[in-house]
Amino acid sequence: MDRRAFAKDFAARYRDEMVQVMTDMIRIPSENMPPLGYEKDVQEYMADFLRRSGLSVDLYQPDQVEGFLEHPDYWPGRDYTDRPNLVSTLKGKGGGRSLLLTGHSDTVALGENVWSHPPFGAEIHDGKMYGLGASDMKGQMGAMLVLYKALAERGVPLHGTLSYECVVDEEEAGVNATIAGRLRDGPMDAAIVAEASGLDIYPAIRGALIVHFLFKSQGTWLETGSGEGKQANAVEQIGIFLSHLDELRASRRNRPVPDIYRSYPDPFPLTITKVYAGGWGSQVPISVPPEGRIQLIIETLPGDEEASVWKETDDWLKSVTERHKGAFPIQPQMEMGLRWMHPTGIDPAHPMVTILEDCIGQATGNPPEVKGAPYQCDLWAHHRSFNMPGVVFGPIGGNSHAADEYVDLNSVFAFAESLLLFILEWCGVDQKYFD
């Protein structure tokens, strides 16, 4: 039996178990609500799953790792009480390359989104499993968990060491727990970050500057027009701000685009994610709101630096207020909303990329695209903080961070088969094992 046939048969045997574990994980809420998070129950579920299979597993609190609080990329303000990272390792025979299978168990908050499928139901419709975290990223973490267990269960003699890791606090620009994992267990020869990628390979990810803008009002509705000069109105200021946002978009697009992002129509998107001023309903008095707020996500590409993106944004805001002095007697404030998410990437010709590309082609019959991710994730911590090569590779999913999030099951099975082939090639297995 060749490796291709072995991987196909191997992955198919565990499909039902993958679906069951995915279902169980989605049905366990694990929302991230900084500074707190509620991942403990799902982390313990995974630990129990591995222990029942006879595997060793460690659960540890990120902020108890030596050097964690002193690390230059540590971001303060998170509480890690009862939020354990999980790791399990299969020691290789020697002579092979090590590999980390990694991802996170936390989800965004459920919020006010209206779902047509229960967010914790893990219902399957038309080949898609629905639920909060289905594609981001409990679906693939559940499938990888079963695959990792199965490799141990079947005694596949890998030459290189294989580790399975599931961290907490990745959402909301967390990433601290990812840093804790590498501080505790050290770098490995490569990492697969299993965020949804549509079965394509992402050797690079976008970064992000998440900015909060604060607008201030003066006076009240009943005082309008009673004094000399024009009073500041936060709602009017927000309108002016939004009407000029395309200028900042144009400025952002007037910069070099790395080759790996040239396929995107808009390599440098700006997205308004939150707008607030005054509230709504009979519980809120009719008045000029004392303040207004906007959250803006400025996405960045490899080569962008935090200070230059901040200055570009600040210069644009000052130019807007200078042209509308009457509406802005009080200058809006800019604040960092969350940590700077670093853009990052490795060479698309790196051996892990080319080997994975071949494995996906073998498993699916379709060569994957190799391009930059259209989002941010914790891959940057592996690259930047630990000089560790890694890529994003995962199944097809949709509606992440929104209602009716889903993961496509057939793509999960293709992901597992492709990943198994890659593990065999990257870590190494004697050919006689397949004979």
XYZ file of C-alpha atoms in Angstrom:
435
model
C 0.000 0.000 0.000
C 1.394 3.419 -0.913
C 1.119 6.455 1.344
C -1.693 7.967 -0.665
C -3.866 4.863 -0.291
C -2.891 4.528 3.365
C -3.895 8.125 4.137
C -7.196 7.802 2.291
C -8.163 4.616 4.129
C -6.847 5.870 7.480
C -8.733 9.182 7.390
C -11.959 7.525 6.205
C -11.978 5.145 9.190
C -12.187 8.046 11.631
C -14.759 10.261 9.923
C -17.624 9.396 12.268
C -15.459 10.003 15.309
C -14.342 13.350 13.906
C -17.955 14.438 13.460
C -18.819 13.352 16.997
C -15.904 15.217 18.576
C -16.632 18.326 16.510
C -20.256 18.164 17.648
C -19.275 17.803 21.288
C -16.863 20.723 21.137
C -19.295 23.112 19.456
C -21.915 22.268 22.076
C -19.556 23.418 24.847
C -19.587 27.249 24.990
C -16.114 28.808 25.183
C -16.622 32.516 24.562
C -13.781 34.993 24.927
C -14.931 38.160 26.715
C -11.797 40.087 27.674
C -10.417 40.249 30.220
C -12.112 36.907 30.970
C -12.653 33.782 28.910
C -14.600 30.575 29.353
C -12.559 27.922 27.566
C -11.965 25.636 30.558
C -14.776 23.131 29.891
C -13.856 22.506 26.255
C -10.153 22.259 27.112
C -10.941 19.656 29.755
C -13.135 17.768 27.279
C -10.178 17.463 24.889
C -7.827 16.473 27.701
C -10.207 13.729 28.842
C -10.530 12.497 25.244
C -6.756 12.082 24.963
C -6.381 10.511 28.405
C -9.057 7.914 27.646
C -6.945 6.975 24.642
C -3.913 6.458 26.867
C -2.107 9.615 25.812
C -0.340 12.031 28.103
C -1.651 15.590 28.096
C -0.762 18.768 29.954
C -3.095 21.565 30.955
C -1.328 24.685 32.175
C -2.199 28.305 32.857
C -0.407 30.630 30.401
C 0.535 33.279 32.949
C 2.350 30.675 35.069
C 4.880 29.971 32.304
C 8.349 31.255 33.092
C 9.187 34.436 31.195
C 5.604 34.984 30.034
C 4.967 38.343 31.700
C 8.400 39.617 30.683
C 8.127 38.652 27.014
C 8.254 41.723 24.721
C 5.131 40.582 22.832
C 3.066 40.010 25.990
C -0.110 42.136 25.974
C -1.391 43.069 29.473
C -4.963 43.160 30.678
C -6.100 39.525 30.344
C -7.085 37.227 33.213
C -6.006 33.593 32.724
C -7.611 32.126 35.807
C -9.188 28.759 34.858
C -8.113 29.190 31.232
C -5.624 26.395 30.593
C -3.680 25.760 27.419
C -3.576 22.128 26.287
C -0.657 20.230 24.765
C 0.128 16.600 24.009
C 3.237 15.235 22.310
C 4.161 12.050 20.440
C 7.925 11.689 20.647
C 9.487 10.736 17.326
C 11.929 7.890 16.742
C 14.584 10.362 15.612
C 15.928 11.579 12.315
C 12.764 13.427 11.255
C 11.383 16.936 11.385
C 9.100 18.022 14.221
C 5.639 19.465 13.636
C 3.153 21.426 15.729
C -0.586 21.136 15.035
C -2.058 24.191 16.687
C -5.157 26.318 17.014
C -7.493 27.807 19.599
C -10.674 26.785 21.404
C -12.032 30.220 22.290
C -14.772 31.779 20.196
C -15.958 35.334 19.867
C -18.884 36.339 22.071
C -22.318 35.296 20.829
C -23.430 38.922 20.895
C -26.733 40.060 19.422
C -26.549 38.152 16.139
C -29.781 36.396 15.192
C -29.132 32.771 14.235
C -31.381 30.524 12.155
C -29.547 27.472 13.556
C -28.855 27.060 17.305
C -25.386 28.527 17.951
C -24.494 25.647 20.279
C -26.457 22.969 18.453
C -23.857 21.678 15.952
C -26.700 20.910 13.569
C -25.824 19.483 10.161
C -27.685 20.740 7.086
C -26.649 20.095 3.481
C -23.232 18.864 4.518
C -22.462 21.858 6.739
C -22.124 21.827 10.522
C -23.440 25.029 12.101
C -22.437 26.574 15.398
C -20.439 29.275 17.130
C -16.807 28.405 16.470
C -17.606 25.786 13.817
C -15.070 27.200 11.359
C -13.183 29.393 13.837
C -12.083 26.887 14.784
C -13.587 24.001 16.733
C -14.373 21.994 13.609
C -10.783 21.586 12.521
C -9.465 21.363 16.101
C -11.825 18.439 16.701
C -10.785 16.726 13.461
C -7.072 17.237 14.229
C -7.594 15.913 17.753
C -9.017 12.655 16.395
C -6.295 12.406 13.744
C -3.573 12.948 16.351
C -5.117 10.317 18.638
C -5.482 7.884 15.743
C -1.794 8.155 14.820
C -0.897 7.154 18.363
C -3.601 4.486 18.501
C -2.357 2.869 15.291
C 1.282 3.131 16.366
C 2.440 4.974 13.248
C 6.246 5.196 13.793
C 6.964 8.846 12.985
C 10.628 9.848 12.909
C 9.898 13.438 13.916
C 8.065 14.581 17.029
C 4.404 15.553 16.592
C 2.579 17.859 19.029
C -1.079 18.799 19.296
C -1.751 22.146 20.951
C -4.978 24.009 21.662
C -4.565 27.457 23.171
C -6.991 29.855 24.802
C -7.451 33.595 24.206
C -6.668 33.924 20.498
C -9.762 35.943 19.673
C -9.938 39.662 20.427
C -6.238 39.945 19.497
C -5.217 37.746 22.418
C -2.192 35.713 21.218
C -0.576 35.734 24.681
C -1.387 32.044 25.171
C 0.286 31.169 21.855
C 3.440 32.896 23.092
C 3.191 30.959 26.370
C 3.088 27.686 24.448
C 6.376 28.313 22.696
C 8.036 29.703 25.820
C 7.065 26.535 27.675
C 7.684 23.876 25.019
C 10.136 25.552 22.650
C 10.048 26.107 18.894
C 9.484 23.214 16.494
C 10.531 22.737 12.886
C 7.136 23.852 11.549
C 3.585 24.704 12.590
C 0.226 24.156 10.965
C -2.265 26.759 12.231
C -5.597 25.196 11.280
C -7.704 28.300 10.700
C -10.182 27.932 7.838
C -8.412 28.475 4.519
C -10.728 26.808 2.019
C -8.094 24.036 1.613
C -5.641 26.638 0.283
C -2.284 27.416 1.885
C -1.637 30.755 3.568
C 2.096 31.297 4.238
C 1.320 34.938 5.105
C -1.342 36.756 7.100
C -2.586 40.292 7.285
C -1.944 42.412 10.327
C -4.277 44.974 11.838
C -4.315 48.294 13.627
C -7.580 48.417 15.575
C -8.348 52.047 16.406
C -11.071 53.559 18.588
C -12.102 57.135 17.774
C -13.835 59.215 20.449
C -16.000 62.211 19.482
C -17.255 64.713 22.069
C -20.433 66.861 22.069
C -21.167 70.173 23.783
C -24.479 71.254 25.270
C -27.854 69.530 24.916
C -30.652 69.327 22.366
C -32.723 71.919 24.239
C -29.843 74.421 24.111
C -29.260 74.112 20.348
C -29.055 77.516 18.653
C -29.168 79.477 21.907
C -25.503 80.378 22.093
C -22.952 82.031 19.869
C -20.913 79.817 17.582
C -21.529 76.223 16.717
C -21.482 73.560 19.391
C -19.785 70.198 18.854
C -22.164 67.385 17.962
C -20.692 63.870 18.091
C -23.254 62.481 15.633
C -22.476 65.149 13.048
C -18.755 64.555 13.547
C -19.226 60.815 12.935
C -21.010 61.606 9.680
C -18.162 63.812 8.488
C -15.616 61.189 9.561
C -17.367 58.490 7.535
C -17.782 60.723 4.472
C -13.994 61.160 4.246
C -12.975 57.578 4.981
C -12.375 56.801 1.308
C -9.474 59.258 1.416
C -7.714 57.062 3.959
C -8.554 54.001 1.853
C -6.951 55.632 -1.172
C -3.861 56.527 0.824
C -3.527 52.958 2.094
C -3.826 51.525 -1.409
C -1.081 53.798 -2.711
C 1.674 51.522 -1.442
C 3.526 48.418 -2.693
C 1.586 45.134 -2.516
C 3.543 41.926 -1.806
C 3.191 39.378 -4.590
C 1.344 36.947 -2.342
C -1.496 39.494 -1.942
C -1.789 40.664 -5.553
C -4.808 38.422 -6.218
C -6.989 40.457 -3.834
C -9.020 43.338 -5.333
C -8.468 45.305 -2.112
C -5.219 44.277 -0.414
C -5.556 46.993 2.290
C -9.174 46.953 3.511
C -10.547 49.366 6.093
C -13.601 48.175 7.994
C -15.905 50.052 10.369
C -16.954 47.387 12.878
C -18.726 49.441 15.559
C -20.500 52.817 15.670
C -22.062 54.172 18.851
C -23.726 57.432 19.814
C -26.476 57.955 22.373
C -28.289 54.631 22.443
C -31.842 53.979 21.253
C -35.359 53.543 22.608
C -37.639 55.060 25.208
C -35.163 54.288 27.980
C -32.770 56.848 26.442
C -33.652 60.576 26.692
C -33.932 62.675 23.548
C -30.709 64.667 23.627
C -27.462 65.345 21.861
C -25.317 62.350 22.902
C -22.358 63.465 25.028
C -20.001 61.311 22.993
C -19.757 59.017 20.004
C -17.386 56.169 19.229
C -16.163 54.334 16.149
C -14.072 51.187 15.914
C -12.005 51.010 12.727
C -9.902 48.028 11.660
C -7.043 49.023 9.377
C -5.669 45.864 7.820
C -1.986 45.733 7.003
C 0.420 43.627 4.941
C 3.981 42.396 5.485
C 6.197 45.455 5.411
C 3.769 47.715 7.290
C 4.936 49.038 10.659
C 2.676 50.081 13.514
C 4.129 53.587 13.929
C 3.809 54.476 10.246
C 0.219 53.200 9.969
C -0.738 55.115 13.115
C 0.850 58.320 11.795
C -0.864 57.936 8.422
C -4.224 57.585 10.171
C -3.581 60.464 12.567
C -2.481 62.750 9.720
C -5.650 61.911 7.776
C -7.879 62.625 10.806
C -6.194 65.982 11.387
C -6.691 66.916 7.724
C -10.411 66.125 8.011
C -10.926 68.180 11.151
C -8.887 71.062 9.696
C -11.291 71.221 6.737
C -14.319 71.160 9.072
C -13.167 73.380 11.928
C -16.691 74.497 12.746
C -17.857 70.933 13.381
C -14.784 69.975 15.383
C -14.172 72.538 18.131
C -12.999 69.502 20.117
C -10.432 67.304 18.344
C -11.467 63.605 18.240
C -9.222 61.248 20.189
C -7.525 58.157 18.751
C -6.912 55.168 21.012
C -5.508 51.700 20.443
C -8.467 49.323 20.599
C -6.483 46.113 20.899
C -2.895 45.072 20.400
C -1.107 45.660 17.102
C -1.516 42.446 15.126
C 1.677 41.980 13.158
C 1.488 41.145 9.448
C 3.849 38.311 8.645
C 4.828 35.698 6.107
C 7.360 33.086 5.063
C 8.749 32.361 1.617
C 6.105 30.556 -0.492
C 8.964 28.341 -1.718
C 9.679 27.089 1.816
C 9.799 23.257 1.892
C 6.798 23.008 4.210
C 4.720 24.968 1.687
C 5.777 22.931 -1.335
C 5.374 19.595 0.460
C 1.951 20.562 1.805
C 0.939 21.790 -1.650
C 1.770 18.376 -3.102
C -0.055 16.524 -0.313
C -3.252 18.561 -0.777
C -3.119 17.936 -4.514
C -2.779 14.203 -3.943
C -5.643 14.065 -1.446
C -8.130 16.289 -3.247
C -7.130 16.081 -6.885
C -7.005 19.879 -6.985
C -3.839 21.908 -6.493
C -4.356 24.525 -3.771
C -3.748 28.212 -4.150
C -0.793 29.569 -2.230
C -1.662 33.114 -1.177
C -1.879 35.463 1.770
C -4.646 35.029 4.338
C -7.433 37.641 4.193
C -7.435 37.904 7.992
C -5.278 38.065 11.105
C -4.416 35.228 13.505
C -1.685 34.113 15.886
C 0.635 32.814 13.139
C 2.689 35.979 13.607
C 3.773 34.857 17.079
C 5.388 31.718 15.668
C 7.108 33.671 12.905
C 8.083 36.834 14.722
C 8.586 35.802 18.325
C 10.182 32.394 17.779
C 11.518 32.398 14.206
C 9.445 29.292 13.536
C 8.094 28.548 10.047
C 4.375 27.976 9.828
C 1.372 28.276 7.545
C -2.372 28.488 7.868
C -4.177 25.472 6.430
C -7.747 24.425 7.128
C -11.130 23.454 5.655
C -13.884 25.479 4.012
C -15.981 27.533 6.412
C -18.178 30.584 6.437
C -19.805 33.310 8.552
C -17.023 33.374 11.130
C -17.735 35.980 13.834
C -21.331 36.152 12.576
C -24.658 34.345 12.722
C -24.932 30.852 11.228
C -21.200 30.153 11.262
C -20.493 26.809 9.611
C -17.815 24.392 8.470
C -18.161 22.185 5.402
C -17.819 18.538 6.458
C -16.459 17.136 3.213
C -13.749 19.755 3.318
C -12.949 18.753 6.916
C -12.399 15.182 5.732
C -10.228 16.423 2.845
C -8.312 18.602 5.321
C -7.671 15.605 7.581
C -6.496 13.394 4.720
C -4.220 16.115 3.322
C -2.820 16.833 6.761
C -2.142 13.151 7.396
C -0.171 12.891 4.152
C 1.799 15.984 5.156
C 2.563 14.580 8.620
C 3.875 11.368 7.070
C 6.069 13.281 4.619
C 7.263 16.031 6.956
C 7.947 13.973 10.068
C 9.026 10.905 8.126
C 7.995 7.236 8.238
C 9.938 4.258 6.953
C 8.469 2.984 3.683
C 8.451 -0.563 5.023
C 5.632 0.475 7.370
C 3.336 0.742 4.327
C 4.503 -2.486 2.650
